[in-house]
């Protein structure tokens, strides 16, 4: 198996993921993803594998609802942070261990559902992503559910366009070349000639590519949703989110548009619900 970009792993081990789902567009991503997860999951105490689950935001939330949750992540720091989050939330995970999403040390057909919320954009080679998805197929019971998250190939471009007044990245030829590669191939590769300092080597999906990979791995008829929709464009989103009425109005728009094919890419983040035959 090929290794994950050391820069990406170093960032996670430094704790950069901490709090991401509690600010900015992460607020919408977390809220709508949880709604969909709980809508489709079997009742507790079903067995859930949270693979590439970071420091356990989803895992601890599921444990609080009575599920038997096993957390796996490549970052040792994330596993340590997950243990701290358990204490903070007053919940208990069934297990939490360092593991590669392409080789999870669990028996065949042992999970009722799997959350795959991060690995698909950090495994940059097509063959390796299929290994990851086929590993999920192995682990799932018959009719088990897979929740697969992805970042769209338009995400960096949309971010750059909406932040043009704050930086001059779009004025750089090197950055424009990086965006063109990302949009046309899905490969997010930082150009050393650019001043861009964002996420390391990654793969960002076109919606159709994500569907195709899931189907090829053995998950037919994936149900794809744009879990943020256009709502990350709302000015002062974090302030609006504090108002329960405004928060619900935002989520209404996400729910309304999340399956609209013509704007799936605008969502920046996708969630696909699939079932093992």
CSV table of N, CA and C in Angstrom, one decimal, residues 57-141:
chain,number,residue,atom,x,y,z
A,57,UNK,N,-15.3,13.0,16.7
A,57,UNK,CA,-16.5,13.8,16.8
A,57,UNK,C,-17.8,12.9,16.5
A,58,UNK,N,-17.8,12.3,15.3
A,58,UNK,CA,-18.9,11.4,15.0
A,58,UNK,C,-19.0,10.2,15.9
A,59,UNK,N,-17.9,9.6,16.2
A,59,UNK,CA,-17.9,8.4,17.0
A,59,UNK,C,-18.5,8.7,18.4
A,60,UNK,N,-18.1,9.7,19.0
A,60,UNK,CA,-18.6,10.0,20.4
A,60,UNK,C,-20.1,10.4,20.3
A,61,UNK,N,-20.5,11.1,19.3
A,61,UNK,CA,-21.9,11.4,19.1
A,61,UNK,C,-22.7,10.1,19.0
A,62,UNK,N,-22.2,9.2,18.2
A,62,UNK,CA,-22.9,7.9,18.0
A,62,UNK,C,-22.9,7.1,19.3
A,63,UNK,N,-21.8,7.1,20.0
A,63,UNK,CA,-21.7,6.4,21.3
A,63,UNK,C,-22.8,6.9,22.3
A,64,UNK,N,-22.9,8.3,22.3
A,64,UNK,CA,-23.9,8.9,23.2
A,64,UNK,C,-25.3,8.4,22.9
A,65,UNK,N,-25.6,8.0,21.6
A,65,UNK,CA,-26.9,7.5,21.3
A,65,UNK,C,-27.0,6.0,21.4
A,66,UNK,N,-26.0,5.4,22.1
A,66,UNK,CA,-26.2,4.0,22.4
A,66,UNK,C,-25.6,3.0,21.4
A,67,UNK,N,-24.9,3.5,20.4
A,67,UNK,CA,-24.2,2.6,19.4
A,67,UNK,C,-22.9,2.0,19.9
A,68,UNK,N,-22.6,0.8,19.5
A,68,UNK,CA,-21.3,0.2,19.8
A,68,UNK,C,-20.3,0.7,18.7
A,69,UNK,N,-19.4,1.7,19.1
A,69,UNK,CA,-18.6,2.4,18.1
A,69,UNK,C,-17.1,2.0,18.2
A,70,UNK,N,-16.5,1.7,17.1
A,70,UNK,CA,-15.1,1.4,17.1
A,70,UNK,C,-14.5,2.4,16.1
A,71,UNK,N,-13.5,3.2,16.7
A,71,UNK,CA,-12.9,4.2,15.9
A,71,UNK,C,-11.5,3.8,15.5
A,72,UNK,N,-11.2,4.1,14.2
A,72,UNK,CA,-9.9,3.8,13.6
A,72,UNK,C,-9.4,5.0,12.9
A,73,UNK,N,-8.1,5.3,13.1
A,73,UNK,CA,-7.5,6.5,12.4
A,73,UNK,C,-6.0,6.3,12.3
A,74,UNK,N,-5.5,6.8,11.2
A,74,UNK,CA,-4.0,6.7,11.0
A,74,UNK,C,-3.2,7.5,11.9
A,75,UNK,N,-3.8,8.6,12.5
A,75,UNK,CA,-3.0,9.5,13.3
A,75,UNK,C,-3.1,9.0,14.8
A,76,UNK,N,-1.9,8.8,15.4
A,76,UNK,CA,-1.8,8.5,16.8
A,76,UNK,C,-2.4,9.6,17.7
A,77,UNK,N,-2.1,10.9,17.3
A,77,UNK,CA,-2.6,12.0,18.0
A,77,UNK,C,-4.1,12.0,18.1
A,78,UNK,N,-4.8,11.6,16.9
A,78,UNK,CA,-6.2,11.6,16.9
A,78,UNK,C,-6.8,10.6,17.9
A,79,UNK,N,-6.1,9.4,18.0
A,79,UNK,CA,-6.6,8.4,18.9
A,79,UNK,C,-6.5,8.9,20.4
A,80,UNK,N,-5.4,9.6,20.7
A,80,UNK,CA,-5.2,10.1,22.0
A,80,UNK,C,-6.3,11.2,22.3
A,81,UNK,N,-6.5,12.1,21.3
A,81,UNK,CA,-7.5,13.1,21.4
A,81,UNK,C,-8.9,12.5,21.6
A,82,UNK,N,-9.2,11.4,20.9
A,82,UNK,CA,-10.5,10.7,21.0
A,82,UNK,C,-10.7,10.3,22.4
A,83,UNK,N,-9.7,9.8,23.1
A,83,UNK,CA,-9.9,9.3,24.5
A,83,UNK,C,-10.2,10.5,25.4
A,84,UNK,N,-9.6,11.7,25.1
A,84,UNK,CA,-9.9,12.9,25.8
A,84,UNK,C,-11.4,13.3,25.6
A,85,UNK,N,-11.8,13.2,24.3
A,85,UNK,CA,-13.2,13.6,24.0
A,85,UNK,C,-14.2,12.7,24.6
A,86,UNK,N,-13.9,11.4,24.7
A,86,UNK,CA,-14.7,10.5,25.5
A,86,UNK,C,-15.0,11.0,26.9
A,87,UNK,N,-14.0,11.4,27.6
A,87,UNK,CA,-14.1,11.9,28.9
A,87,UNK,C,-14.9,13.2,29.0
A,88,UNK,N,-14.6,14.1,28.0
A,88,UNK,CA,-15.3,15.3,27.9
A,88,UNK,C,-16.8,15.2,27.7
A,89,UNK,N,-17.2,14.2,26.8
A,89,UNK,CA,-18.6,14.0,26.5
A,89,UNK,C,-19.3,13.0,27.4
A,90,UNK,N,-18.5,12.3,28.3
A,90,UNK,CA,-19.1,11.3,29.2
A,90,UNK,C,-19.6,10.1,28.5
A,91,UNK,N,-18.9,9.7,27.4
A,91,UNK,CA,-19.3,8.5,26.6
A,91,UNK,C,-18.1,7.5,26.6
A,92,UNK,N,-18.4,6.3,26.1
A,92,UNK,CA,-17.4,5.3,26.0
A,92,UNK,C,-17.4,4.6,24.6
A,93,UNK,N,-16.3,4.7,23.9
A,93,UNK,CA,-16.2,4.0,22.6
A,93,UNK,C,-15.8,2.6,22.9
A,94,UNK,N,-16.3,1.7,22.1
A,94,UNK,CA,-16.0,0.2,22.2
A,94,UNK,C,-14.5,0.0,22.0
A,95,UNK,N,-13.9,0.8,21.1
A,95,UNK,CA,-12.4,0.7,20.9
A,95,UNK,C,-12.0,1.9,20.1
A,96,UNK,N,-10.7,2.2,20.2
A,96,UNK,CA,-10.1,3.3,19.4
A,96,UNK,C,-8.7,2.9,19.2
A,97,UNK,N,-8.3,2.8,17.9
A,97,UNK,CA,-6.9,2.4,17.6
A,97,UNK,C,-6.4,2.9,16.3
A,98,UNK,N,-5.1,3.0,16.2
A,98,UNK,CA,-4.4,3.4,15.0
A,98,UNK,C,-4.6,2.3,14.0
A,99,UNK,N,-5.0,2.6,12.8
A,99,UNK,CA,-5.2,1.7,11.7
A,99,UNK,C,-5.3,2.4,10.4
A,100,UNK,N,-4.9,1.7,9.3
A,100,UNK,CA,-5.0,2.2,8.0
A,100,UNK,C,-6.4,1.7,7.4
A,101,UNK,N,-7.0,2.7,6.7
A,101,UNK,CA,-8.4,2.4,6.2
A,101,UNK,C,-8.4,1.3,5.2
A,102,UNK,N,-7.3,0.9,4.7
A,102,UNK,CA,-7.2,-0.1,3.7
A,102,UNK,C,-7.0,-1.5,4.3
A,103,UNK,N,-6.7,-1.6,5.6
A,103,UNK,CA,-6.5,-2.8,6.3
A,103,UNK,C,-6.9,-2.7,7.7
A,104,UNK,N,-8.2,-2.9,8.0
A,104,UNK,CA,-8.7,-2.8,9.3
A,104,UNK,C,-8.7,-4.1,10.0
A,105,UNK,N,-8.1,-4.2,11.2
A,105,UNK,CA,-8.0,-5.5,11.9
A,105,UNK,C,-9.3,-6.0,12.6
A,106,UNK,N,-10.3,-6.3,11.8
A,106,UNK,CA,-11.6,-6.8,12.3
A,106,UNK,C,-12.1,-7.9,11.3
A,107,UNK,N,-12.9,-8.8,11.8
A,107,UNK,CA,-13.4,-9.9,11.0
A,107,UNK,C,-14.3,-9.5,9.9
A,108,UNK,N,-14.5,-10.4,8.9
A,108,UNK,CA,-15.4,-10.2,7.9
A,108,UNK,C,-16.8,-10.1,8.4
A,109,UNK,N,-17.7,-9.3,7.8
A,109,UNK,CA,-19.1,-9.1,8.1
A,109,UNK,C,-19.3,-8.9,9.6
A,110,UNK,N,-18.6,-7.9,10.1
A,110,UNK,CA,-18.7,-7.7,11.6
A,110,UNK,C,-19.3,-6.3,11.9
A,111,UNK,N,-19.6,-5.5,10.9
A,111,UNK,CA,-20.1,-4.2,11.2
A,111,UNK,C,-21.5,-4.0,10.6
A,112,UNK,N,-22.4,-3.3,11.3
A,112,UNK,CA,-23.7,-3.0,10.7
A,112,UNK,C,-23.6,-1.8,9.8
A,113,UNK,N,-22.7,-0.9,10.1
A,113,UNK,CA,-22.5,0.3,9.3
A,113,UNK,C,-21.1,0.8,9.5
A,114,UNK,N,-20.6,1.5,8.4
A,114,UNK,CA,-19.2,2.1,8.5
A,114,UNK,C,-19.3,3.6,8.1
A,115,UNK,N,-18.7,4.4,8.8
A,115,UNK,CA,-18.4,5.8,8.5
A,115,UNK,C,-17.1,5.9,7.8
A,116,UNK,N,-17.0,6.4,6.6
A,116,UNK,CA,-15.7,6.6,5.9
A,116,UNK,C,-15.7,8.1,5.6
A,117,UNK,N,-15.4,8.9,6.6
A,117,UNK,CA,-15.6,10.4,6.5
A,117,UNK,C,-14.4,11.1,6.0
A,118,UNK,N,-13.2,10.5,5.9
A,118,UNK,CA,-12.0,11.2,5.6
A,118,UNK,C,-11.1,10.5,4.6
A,119,UNK,N,-10.9,9.2,4.6
A,119,UNK,CA,-9.9,8.5,3.8
A,119,UNK,C,-10.0,8.7,2.3
A,120,UNK,N,-11.2,8.9,1.8
A,120,UNK,CA,-11.3,9.0,0.3
A,120,UNK,C,-10.6,10.2,-0.3
A,121,UNK,N,-10.4,11.3,0.5
A,121,UNK,CA,-9.6,12.4,-0.1
A,121,UNK,C,-8.2,12.4,0.3
A,122,UNK,N,-7.8,11.5,1.1
A,122,UNK,CA,-6.3,11.4,1.4
A,122,UNK,C,-5.7,10.2,0.8
A,123,UNK,N,-6.4,9.3,0.2
A,123,UNK,CA,-5.9,8.2,-0.6
A,123,UNK,C,-5.9,8.6,-2.0
A,124,UNK,N,-4.8,9.0,-2.6
A,124,UNK,CA,-4.8,9.7,-3.8
A,124,UNK,C,-4.8,8.8,-5.1
A,125,UNK,N,-4.4,7.6,-4.9
A,125,UNK,CA,-4.4,6.7,-6.1
A,125,UNK,C,-5.7,5.9,-6.2
A,126,UNK,N,-6.2,5.8,-7.4
A,126,UNK,CA,-7.5,5.1,-7.7
A,126,UNK,C,-7.5,3.7,-7.2
A,127,UNK,N,-6.4,2.9,-7.4
A,127,UNK,CA,-6.4,1.5,-7.0
A,127,UNK,C,-6.4,1.4,-5.5
A,128,UNK,N,-5.8,2.4,-4.8
A,128,UNK,CA,-5.8,2.3,-3.3
A,128,UNK,C,-7.1,2.7,-2.8
A,129,UNK,N,-7.8,3.6,-3.4
A,129,UNK,CA,-9.2,4.0,-2.9
A,129,UNK,C,-10.1,2.8,-3.1
A,130,UNK,N,-9.9,2.0,-4.2
A,130,UNK,CA,-10.8,0.8,-4.4
A,130,UNK,C,-10.4,-0.2,-3.3
A,131,UNK,N,-9.2,-0.3,-2.9
A,131,UNK,CA,-8.8,-1.2,-1.8
A,131,UNK,C,-9.5,-0.8,-0.5
A,132,UNK,N,-9.6,0.5,-0.3
A,132,UNK,CA,-10.3,1.0,0.9
A,132,UNK,C,-11.8,0.6,0.9
A,133,UNK,N,-12.4,0.9,-0.3
A,133,UNK,CA,-13.8,0.6,-0.4
A,133,UNK,C,-14.1,-0.9,-0.3
A,134,UNK,N,-13.3,-1.7,-0.9
A,134,UNK,CA,-13.4,-3.2,-0.8
A,134,UNK,C,-13.2,-3.7,0.6
A,135,UNK,N,-12.3,-3.0,1.3
A,135,UNK,CA,-12.2,-3.4,2.7
A,135,UNK,C,-13.5,-3.1,3.5
A,136,UNK,N,-14.1,-2.0,3.2
A,136,UNK,CA,-15.4,-1.7,3.8
A,136,UNK,C,-16.4,-2.8,3.5
A,137,UNK,N,-16.4,-3.2,2.2
A,137,UNK,CA,-17.3,-4.3,1.8
A,137,UNK,C,-17.1,-5.5,2.5
A,138,UNK,N,-15.8,-5.9,2.8
A,138,UNK,CA,-15.5,-7.1,3.5
A,138,UNK,C,-16.0,-7.0,5.0
A,139,UNK,N,-15.9,-5.8,5.6
A,139,UNK,CA,-16.2,-5.6,7.0
A,139,UNK,C,-17.7,-5.6,7.2
A,140,UNK,N,-18.5,-5.2,6.3
A,140,UNK,CA,-19.9,-5.0,6.5
A,140,UNK,C,-20.7,-6.3,6.4
A,141,UNK,N,-21.7,-6.3,7.3
A,141,UNK,CA,-22.7,-7.4,7.2
A,141,UNK,C,-23.5,-7.2,5.9
